[in-house]
Short mmCIF file of C-alpha atoms and ligand atoms in Angstrom, two decimals:
data_model
loop_
_atom_site.label_atom_id
_atom_site.label_comp_id
_atom_site.label_asym_id
_atom_site.label_seq_id
_atom_site.Cartn_x
_atom_site.Cartn_y
_atom_site.Cartn_z
CA UNK I 1 4.30 -18.27 -38.91
CA UNK I 2 7.30 -15.95 -38.47
CA UNK I 3 6.75 -12.81 -36.35
CA UNK I 4 5.95 -9.75 -38.40
CA UNK I 5 8.90 -7.33 -38.62
CA UNK I 6 6.75 -4.46 -39.78
CA UNK I 7 6.42 -1.48 -37.50
CA UNK I 8 4.50 0.81 -39.82
CA UNK I 9 1.85 0.14 -42.44
CA UNK I 10 1.63 2.68 -45.24
CA UNK I 11 -1.03 2.85 -47.95
CA UNK I 12 -4.56 1.63 -47.38
CA UNK I 13 -5.77 -1.56 -45.76
CA UNK I 14 -7.27 -3.99 -48.31
CA UNK I 15 -10.63 -4.93 -46.82
CA UNK I 16 -11.62 -7.78 -49.15
CA UNK I 17 -14.01 -9.64 -46.89
CA UNK I 18 -17.57 -10.16 -48.17
CA UNK I 19 -18.86 -7.38 -45.96
CA UNK I 20 -18.60 -5.01 -44.31
CA UNK I 21 -17.22 -3.57 -47.52
CA UNK I 22 -15.21 -0.47 -48.34
CA UNK I 23 -17.19 2.78 -48.14
CA UNK I 24 -16.76 5.22 -51.03
CA UNK I 25 -15.24 8.53 -50.00
CA UNK I 26 -18.48 10.33 -50.99
CA UNK I 27 -20.40 8.20 -48.48
CA UNK I 28 -17.82 8.81 -45.74
CA UNK I 29 -17.97 12.56 -46.35
CA UNK I 30 -21.77 12.56 -46.25
CA UNK I 31 -21.76 10.76 -42.90
CA UNK I 32 -19.32 13.21 -41.34
CA UNK I 33 -21.88 16.05 -41.41
CA UNK I 34 -23.14 17.37 -38.07
CA UNK I 35 -25.92 15.37 -36.45
CA UNK I 36 -29.33 16.99 -36.79
CA UNK I 37 -32.59 16.99 -34.85
CA UNK I 38 -34.34 13.78 -35.84
CA UNK I 39 -37.71 15.43 -35.17
CA UNK I 40 -36.99 18.60 -37.16
CA UNK I 41 -37.85 19.64 -40.72
CA UNK I 42 -34.40 18.93 -42.21
CA UNK I 43 -34.56 15.34 -41.05
CA UNK I 44 -38.16 15.04 -42.19
CA UNK I 45 -37.13 15.93 -45.73
CA UNK I 46 -34.35 13.30 -45.63
CA UNK I 47 -36.71 10.67 -44.20
CA UNK I 48 -39.36 11.30 -46.86
CA UNK I 49 -36.73 11.11 -49.58
CA UNK I 50 -35.19 7.86 -48.33
CA UNK I 51 -38.34 5.83 -47.86
CA UNK I 52 -39.00 6.35 -51.58
CA UNK I 53 -35.39 6.30 -52.86
CA UNK I 54 -34.68 2.92 -51.21
CA UNK I 55 -37.43 1.10 -53.14
CA UNK I 56 -35.80 0.61 -56.57
CA UNK I 57 -32.77 -1.20 -55.16
CA UNK I 58 -35.17 -3.88 -53.81
CA UNK I 59 -37.14 -3.88 -57.07
CA UNK I 60 -40.31 -2.84 -55.26
CA UNK I 61 -42.90 -0.11 -55.14
CA UNK I 62 -44.08 -1.33 -51.72
CA UNK I 63 -42.86 -0.01 -48.34
CA UNK I 64 -39.32 -0.68 -47.12
CA UNK I 65 -38.82 -0.42 -43.35
CA UNK I 66 -35.41 0.84 -42.25
CA UNK I 67 -34.11 -0.23 -38.82
CA UNK I 68 -31.13 1.12 -36.88
CA UNK I 69 -29.86 -2.46 -36.46
CA UNK I 70 -27.59 -5.10 -37.96
CA UNK I 71 -29.02 -7.63 -40.41
CA UNK I 72 -29.82 -10.10 -37.62
CA UNK I 73 -32.42 -7.64 -36.32
CA UNK I 74 -34.12 -7.52 -39.71
CA UNK I 75 -34.24 -11.36 -39.72
CA UNK I 76 -36.14 -11.23 -36.44
CA UNK I 77 -38.40 -8.45 -37.71
CA UNK I 78 -39.40 -10.51 -40.76
CA UNK I 79 -40.43 -13.45 -38.57
CA UNK I 80 -42.16 -11.68 -35.69
CA UNK I 81 -44.24 -9.41 -37.91
CA UNK I 82 -45.72 -12.19 -40.04
CA UNK I 83 -45.91 -15.38 -37.96
CA UNK I 84 -47.41 -16.79 -34.75
CA UNK I 85 -46.05 -19.20 -32.13
CA UNK I 86 -46.03 -22.80 -33.41
CA UNK I 87 -46.29 -21.81 -37.09
CA UNK I 88 -44.39 -24.14 -39.39
CA UNK I 89 -41.63 -22.63 -41.58
CA UNK I 90 -39.49 -24.24 -44.25
CA UNK I 91 -35.77 -23.39 -44.22
CA UNK I 92 -32.93 -24.68 -46.43
CA UNK I 93 -29.45 -25.50 -45.20
CA UNK I 94 -27.46 -23.62 -47.81
CA UNK I 95 -24.75 -22.55 -45.35
CA UNK I 96 -23.87 -20.78 -42.10
CA UNK I 97 -26.34 -17.89 -42.37
CA UNK I 98 -29.28 -20.10 -43.35
CA UNK I 99 -28.42 -22.22 -40.29
CA UNK I 100 -28.42 -19.18 -38.01
CA UNK I 101 -31.74 -17.89 -39.34
CA UNK I 102 -33.51 -21.21 -38.78
CA UNK I 103 -31.99 -21.34 -35.27
CA UNK I 104 -33.49 -17.93 -34.56
CA UNK I 105 -36.87 -19.10 -35.91
CA UNK I 106 -36.75 -22.11 -33.56
CA UNK I 107 -35.80 -19.89 -30.61
CA UNK I 108 -38.75 -17.62 -31.38
CA UNK I 109 -41.14 -20.55 -31.02
CA UNK I 110 -41.66 -21.50 -34.67
CA UNK I 111 -41.62 -25.10 -35.87
CA UNK I 112 -38.81 -25.31 -38.39
CA UNK I 113 -38.36 -27.93 -41.07
CA UNK I 114 -34.70 -27.54 -42.01
CA UNK I 115 -33.98 -29.19 -45.35
CA UNK I 116 -30.36 -30.50 -45.30
CA UNK I 117 -27.84 -29.22 -47.86
CA UNK I 118 -24.15 -29.69 -48.68
CA UNK I 119 -23.13 -25.99 -48.50
CA UNK I 120 -22.01 -26.16 -52.16
CA UNK I 121 -25.39 -25.71 -53.85
CA UNK I 122 -28.28 -23.28 -53.57
CA UNK I 123 -31.87 -24.14 -52.67
CA UNK I 124 -33.16 -27.26 -54.41
CA UNK I 125 -36.28 -25.91 -56.11
CA UNK I 126 -37.63 -29.43 -56.83
CA UNK I 127 -37.55 -30.02 -53.08
CA UNK I 128 -39.47 -26.77 -52.52
CA UNK I 129 -42.22 -27.96 -54.88
CA UNK I 130 -42.19 -31.49 -53.40
CA UNK I 131 -42.53 -30.35 -49.78
CA UNK I 132 -45.19 -27.75 -50.48
CA UNK I 133 -47.21 -30.15 -52.62
CA UNK I 134 -47.06 -32.72 -49.79
CA UNK I 135 -48.38 -30.12 -47.34
CA UNK I 136 -52.03 -30.68 -48.23
CA UNK I 137 -53.18 -29.23 -44.88
CA UNK I 138 -51.31 -26.00 -45.71
CA UNK I 139 -49.53 -25.99 -42.33
CA UNK I 140 -46.37 -24.38 -43.76
CA UNK I 141 -46.74 -20.64 -43.26
CA UNK I 142 -43.46 -19.39 -44.67
CA UNK I 143 -40.52 -20.43 -46.83
CA UNK I 144 -37.28 -18.77 -45.66
CA UNK I 145 -34.43 -18.46 -48.17
CA UNK I 146 -30.99 -16.90 -48.08
CA UNK I 147 -30.48 -15.41 -51.54
CA UNK I 148 -26.70 -15.09 -51.41
CA UNK I 149 -25.02 -17.41 -48.87
CA UNK I 150 -22.12 -15.27 -47.70
CA UNK I 151 -20.47 -18.31 -46.12
CA UNK I 152 -20.26 -20.27 -49.39
CA UNK I 153 -20.46 -17.87 -52.35
CA UNK I 154 -23.55 -19.65 -53.69
CA UNK I 155 -26.57 -17.65 -54.88
CA UNK I 156 -29.95 -19.39 -54.75
CA UNK I 157 -32.34 -18.79 -57.67
CA UNK I 158 -35.22 -17.02 -55.94
CA UNK I 159 -37.24 -16.57 -59.15
CA UNK I 160 -37.19 -20.37 -59.53
CA UNK I 161 -38.18 -20.83 -55.86
CA UNK I 162 -41.21 -18.63 -56.58
CA UNK I 163 -42.03 -20.68 -59.70
CA UNK I 164 -41.81 -23.87 -57.62
CA UNK I 165 -44.12 -22.34 -54.98
CA UNK I 166 -46.61 -21.24 -57.64
CA UNK I 167 -46.61 -24.70 -59.21
CA UNK I 168 -48.17 -26.03 -56.00
CA UNK I 169 -50.52 -23.10 -55.48
CA UNK I 170 -49.36 -23.04 -51.86
CA UNK I 171 -50.16 -19.86 -49.91
CA UNK I 172 -46.96 -19.80 -47.77
CA UNK I 173 -45.15 -16.49 -47.47
CA UNK I 174 -41.75 -16.15 -49.16
CA UNK I 175 -39.15 -14.53 -46.88
CA UNK I 176 -35.73 -13.81 -48.41
CA UNK I 177 -32.43 -12.69 -46.88
CA UNK I 178 -30.54 -10.42 -49.32
CA UNK I 179 -28.02 -9.16 -46.79
CA UNK I 180 -25.05 -9.85 -49.07
CA UNK I 181 -26.81 -9.57 -52.43
CA UNK I 182 -28.70 -6.29 -52.34
CA UNK I 183 -26.98 -3.79 -54.62
CA UNK I 184 -24.63 -6.50 -55.92
CA UNK I 185 -26.64 -9.39 -57.37
CA UNK I 186 -29.79 -9.12 -59.49
CA UNK I 187 -32.80 -9.10 -57.17
CA UNK I 188 -36.52 -8.41 -57.81
CA UNK I 189 -38.80 -8.25 -54.74
CA UNK I 190 -42.02 -7.50 -56.65
CA UNK I 191 -41.40 -9.54 -59.78
CA UNK I 192 -40.46 -12.66 -57.78
CA UNK I 193 -43.42 -12.26 -55.44
CA UNK I 194 -41.28 -12.02 -52.32
CA UNK I 195 -43.24 -11.16 -49.19
CA UNK I 196 -40.44 -9.93 -46.93
CA UNK I 197 -36.97 -9.08 -48.18
CA UNK I 198 -34.43 -8.76 -45.38
CA UNK I 199 -31.25 -6.76 -45.99
CA UNK I 200 -28.40 -4.79 -44.43
CA UNK I 201 -26.34 -1.70 -45.14
CA UNK I 202 -22.80 -3.03 -44.93
CA UNK I 203 -22.32 -4.95 -48.17
CA UNK I 204 -23.64 -4.01 -51.62
CA UNK I 205 -24.96 -0.70 -50.28
CA UNK I 206 -21.37 0.36 -49.44
CA UNK I 207 -22.22 1.72 -45.98
CA UNK I 208 -20.88 0.79 -42.57
CA UNK I 209 -22.87 -1.77 -40.56
CA UNK I 210 -25.84 -0.40 -38.63
CA UNK I 211 -28.88 -0.20 -40.92
CA UNK I 212 -31.12 -3.07 -41.90
CA UNK I 213 -34.28 -3.42 -43.92
CA UNK I 214 -37.58 -5.24 -44.42
CA UNK I 215 -39.24 -4.72 -47.81
CA UNK I 216 -42.83 -5.89 -47.39
CA UNK I 217 -45.54 -7.07 -49.79
CA UNK I 218 -49.27 -6.46 -49.38
CA UNK I 219 -49.60 -10.13 -48.43
CA UNK I 220 -46.99 -9.67 -45.68
CA UNK I 221 -48.91 -6.66 -44.36
CA UNK I 222 -52.05 -8.80 -44.33
CA UNK I 223 -50.20 -11.57 -42.45
CA UNK I 224 -49.07 -8.93 -39.93
CA UNK I 225 -52.70 -8.38 -38.90
CA UNK I 226 -53.07 -11.94 -37.61
CA UNK I 227 -49.46 -12.55 -36.46
CA UNK I 228 -49.13 -12.99 -32.70
CA UNK I 229 -45.39 -13.45 -32.10
CA UNK I 230 -44.37 -10.77 -29.55
CA UNK I 231 -42.95 -7.63 -31.15
CA UNK I 232 -42.13 -4.17 -29.94
CA UNK I 233 -38.92 -2.60 -31.31
CA UNK I 234 -39.38 -4.52 -34.59
CA UNK I 235 -43.11 -3.82 -34.94
CA UNK I 236 -43.77 -2.61 -38.49
CA UNK I 237 -46.95 -0.65 -37.79
CA UNK I 238 -45.61 2.22 -35.61
CA UNK I 239 -42.65 2.62 -37.98
CA UNK I 240 -44.85 2.78 -41.09
CA UNK I 241 -47.13 5.27 -39.32
CA UNK I 242 -44.20 7.55 -38.41
CA UNK I 243 -42.59 7.06 -41.86
CA UNK I 244 -45.72 8.51 -43.47
CA UNK I 245 -44.47 11.88 -42.13
CA UNK I 246 -40.78 11.19 -42.76
CA UNK I 247 -40.02 10.23 -39.14
CA UNK I 248 -39.28 7.17 -37.01
CA UNK I 249 -40.92 6.29 -33.67
CA UNK I 250 -37.46 6.29 -32.04
CA UNK I 251 -34.08 7.82 -32.80
CA UNK I 252 -32.99 6.75 -36.28
CA UNK I 253 -29.32 6.33 -37.24
CA UNK I 254 -29.19 9.86 -38.64
CA UNK I 255 -25.67 9.91 -40.02
CA UNK I 256 -25.93 6.46 -41.59
CA UNK I 257 -29.03 7.76 -43.36
CA UNK I 258 -26.99 10.65 -44.80
CA UNK I 259 -24.65 8.01 -46.18
CA UNK I 260 -27.55 5.92 -47.50
CA UNK I 261 -28.82 8.87 -49.53
CA UNK I 262 -25.48 9.20 -51.30
CA UNK I 263 -24.99 5.44 -51.76
CA UNK I 264 -28.43 5.07 -53.36
CA UNK I 265 -27.66 7.96 -55.70
CA UNK I 266 -24.37 6.30 -56.69
CA UNK I 267 -26.17 3.03 -57.49
CA UNK I 268 -28.80 4.90 -59.50
CA UNK I 269 -26.14 6.86 -61.42
CA UNK I 270 -24.29 3.67 -62.34
CA UNK I 271 -27.56 1.87 -63.15
CA UNK I 272 -28.50 -1.31 -61.29
CA UNK I 273 -28.06 -3.48 -64.40
CA UNK I 274 -24.49 -2.20 -64.73
CA UNK I 275 -23.87 -2.73 -61.02
CA UNK I 276 -24.95 -6.38 -61.29
CA UNK I 277 -22.90 -6.91 -64.48
CA UNK I 278 -19.82 -5.40 -62.79
CA UNK I 279 -20.12 -7.85 -59.90
CA UNK I 280 -20.59 -10.82 -62.23
CA UNK I 281 -17.48 -9.80 -64.16
CA UNK I 282 -15.39 -9.74 -60.96
CA UNK I 283 -16.80 -13.10 -60.04
CA UNK I 284 -15.79 -14.53 -63.45
CA UNK I 285 -12.30 -13.04 -63.24
CA UNK I 286 -11.82 -14.39 -59.71
CA UNK I 287 -12.95 -17.88 -60.75
CA UNK I 288 -10.58 -17.75 -63.71
CA UNK I 289 -7.73 -17.02 -61.29
CA UNK I 290 -8.73 -19.77 -58.86
CA UNK I 291 -8.99 -22.36 -61.62
CA UNK I 292 -5.69 -21.27 -63.17
CA UNK I 293 -4.00 -21.67 -59.79
CA UNK I 294 -5.30 -25.25 -59.88
CA UNK I 295 -7.58 -24.69 -56.88
CA UNK I 296 -11.27 -25.31 -56.44
CA UNK I 297 -14.17 -22.90 -56.02
CA UNK I 298 -16.63 -24.05 -53.33
CA UNK I 299 -19.80 -23.40 -55.40
CA UNK I 300 -20.53 -26.41 -57.62
CA UNK I 301 -23.34 -25.16 -59.83
CA UNK I 302 -22.45 -22.83 -62.70
CA UNK I 303 -25.87 -21.14 -62.43
CA UNK I 304 -25.20 -20.20 -58.80
CA UNK I 305 -21.77 -18.52 -58.63
CA UNK I 306 -22.12 -15.43 -56.46
CA UNK I 307 -21.32 -12.03 -57.92
CA UNK I 308 -20.50 -10.83 -54.41
CA UNK I 309 -17.81 -13.25 -53.25
CA UNK I 310 -15.88 -16.38 -54.13
CA UNK I 311 -15.08 -19.08 -51.56
CA UNK I 312 -11.84 -20.90 -52.39
CA UNK I 313 -11.21 -24.45 -51.15
CA UNK I 314 -7.75 -24.94 -49.69
CA UNK I 315 -6.02 -28.27 -50.49
CA UNK I 316 -5.87 -30.94 -47.78
CA UNK I 317 -2.98 -30.43 -45.39
CA UNK I 318 -3.21 -26.62 -45.50
CA UNK I 319 -5.08 -24.32 -43.13
CA UNK I 320 -7.02 -21.50 -44.78
CA UNK I 321 -6.75 -19.40 -41.61
CA UNK I 322 -2.96 -19.60 -41.68
CA UNK I 323 -2.95 -18.46 -45.29
CA UNK I 324 -5.23 -15.56 -44.35
CA UNK I 325 -2.95 -14.68 -41.43
CA UNK I 326 0.11 -14.56 -43.73
CA UNK I 327 -1.75 -12.34 -46.19
CA UNK I 328 -2.88 -9.98 -43.44
CA UNK I 329 0.60 -9.79 -41.97
CA UNK I 330 2.56 -9.39 -45.20
CA UNK I 331 0.13 -7.48 -47.42
CA UNK I 332 -2.28 -5.83 -44.99
CA UNK I 333 -5.26 -7.52 -46.63
CA UNK I 334 -8.25 -9.05 -44.84
CA UNK I 335 -9.97 -12.01 -46.50
CA UNK I 336 -13.10 -13.76 -45.22
CA UNK I 337 -12.65 -16.78 -42.95
CA UNK I 338 -14.36 -20.12 -43.44
CA UNK I 339 -17.37 -20.15 -41.07
CA UNK I 340 -18.44 -23.00 -38.77
CA UNK I 341 -17.97 -26.30 -40.61
CA UNK I 342 -15.89 -24.59 -43.30
CA UNK I 343 -13.43 -23.13 -40.75
CA UNK I 344 -9.86 -23.61 -41.97
CA UNK I 345 -11.08 -25.25 -45.17
CA UNK I 346 -11.93 -22.22 -47.29
CA UNK I 347 -11.13 -18.54 -47.49
CA UNK I 348 -13.53 -16.05 -49.03
CA UNK I 349 -12.65 -13.27 -51.43
CA UNK I 350 -15.15 -10.41 -51.28
CA UNK I 351 -15.58 -8.61 -54.62
CA UNK I 352 -18.60 -6.49 -53.87
CA UNK I 353 -19.54 -2.92 -53.18
CA UNK I 354 -17.23 -0.04 -54.12
CA UNK I 355 -14.85 -2.05 -56.25
CA UNK I 356 -12.96 -1.55 -59.50
CA UNK I 357 -10.71 -3.60 -61.79
CA UNK I 358 -7.43 -2.70 -60.11
CA UNK I 359 -8.84 -3.48 -56.66
CA UNK I 360 -9.48 -7.00 -57.92
CA UNK I 361 -6.01 -7.27 -59.46
CA UNK I 362 -4.43 -6.13 -56.18
CA UNK I 363 -6.60 -8.54 -54.20
CA UNK I 364 -5.77 -11.52 -56.39
CA UNK I 365 -2.09 -10.52 -56.37
CA UNK I 366 -2.11 -10.64 -52.56
CA UNK I 367 -3.84 -14.02 -52.61
CA UNK I 368 -1.36 -15.51 -55.09
CA UNK I 369 1.63 -14.28 -53.07
CA UNK I 370 0.06 -15.52 -49.84
CA UNK I 371 -0.58 -18.98 -51.28
CA UNK I 372 3.04 -19.16 -52.43
CA UNK I 373 4.36 -18.02 -49.05
CA UNK I 374 2.18 -20.62 -47.30
CA UNK I 375 3.71 -23.30 -49.53
CA UNK I 376 0.45 -24.21 -51.26
CA UNK I 377 1.37 -25.85 -54.57
CA UNK I 378 -0.28 -23.63 -57.19
CA UNK I 379 0.37 -22.84 -60.81
CA UNK I 380 1.50 -19.26 -61.31
CA UNK I 381 -1.11 -18.48 -63.98
CA UNK I 382 -3.93 -17.11 -61.81
CA UNK I 383 -3.30 -13.39 -62.19
CA UNK I 384 -2.88 -13.62 -65.95
CA UNK I 385 -6.14 -15.56 -66.22
CA UNK I 386 -7.97 -12.85 -64.29
CA UNK I 387 -6.34 -10.08 -66.35
CA UNK I 388 -7.50 -11.78 -69.54
CA UNK I 389 -11.12 -11.75 -68.29
CA UNK I 390 -10.83 -8.11 -67.25
CA UNK I 391 -9.21 -7.07 -70.55
CA UNK I 392 -12.20 -8.50 -72.41
CA UNK I 393 -14.28 -5.76 -70.78
C1 PLP U 1 -26.44 -13.65 -45.66
C2 PLP U 1 -26.33 -13.04 -44.29
N1 PLP U 1 -27.38 -13.09 -43.48
C3 PLP U 1 -27.35 -12.55 -42.25
C4 PLP U 1 -26.20 -11.95 -41.76
C5 PLP U 1 -26.20 -11.36 -40.38
O1 PLP U 1 -26.16 -9.96 -40.49
P1 PLP U 1 -25.50 -9.05 -39.35
O2 PLP U 1 -24.15 -9.60 -39.07
O3 PLP U 1 -25.49 -7.68 -39.98
O4 PLP U 1 -26.41 -9.10 -38.17
C6 PLP U 1 -25.09 -11.86 -42.58
C7 PLP U 1 -23.84 -11.23 -42.11
O5 PLP U 1 -22.82 -11.28 -42.71
C8 PLP U 1 -25.16 -12.43 -43.87
O6 PLP U 1 -24.10 -12.37 -44.69
#
């Protein structure tokens, strides 16, 4: 690639990775307030507000634990608070993040059955039913699912996973990672009978990285009582006890919590149904562009296209990372890289969080120009195809 001749970049950087996402100006302003005493009355009021205000976005009336941590911490919290050494858990290879979570479970001393997948489909719900039905001794203690695989742009159907679990009457816990779906893709913790929902602040919630969550069911709280995996920082009990008074047992991420208050209000004002529909519309418009360019979307099941991101397969002989590098250099736009076995083979377009029609048009414009500059043979109809979807409202 030719050396960049640019010495100055004007305008704003286009951060179109599938998280961290762009923070709305209202959220940035809220976070720039002076830090307060996290054991004082002003914080207590904020804490009491947030532990209630966070619930609807998970679709729950049960407690949601908020950690000053990245999403990986909340993965660990979900496991160590509900399980014991040697417990068997069922995980599904839907992509890079599902692979990392099962690796963590193994490292923590759990016995993982990792059901292979092709990284182009979500969780096979027939397989869920088959494996649980075969487990007549009820040795499987938890089923771990990634709702939205950020590495592939495939959303697993968690409601159908629950139906498959119910069909076998198996008592395993259902643990679900919603790190890149919460506040972007329809999700229902209570209705789908999820026991622990894991999430993070930096994607659909439109905040910087640094907060993560465990929404917990009554059954998960019951499992906590007999769980013996070591836990200290992640231990739910001391946090829930302190939360009852609006506090945390250690220093919470005060300024991120200011931002969370505003972000939750923004989601409530827009209405979650509208938020989900907006993301689906951007997903449809992006797919229309990809198909009109003559390229392929990684996700292969029409029921599973992610509202949060689209992974685009690059034709043989081209390197997705070189295309991304050209786009960053020429148009100051960051796109998501292909992760682990998809490295160089796909790039990912994030269309989640604080996002409007013209952001998508600009993003797709940058992608089309970048593909042309990289010499990828595409038809020039992609932008028009996306505009047609957007014009339809
Ligand atoms: C689906 C999913 N799970 C887990 C993680 C890990 O979260 P973090 O990087 O915040 O620790 C990510 C990060 O992108 C993710 O997208």
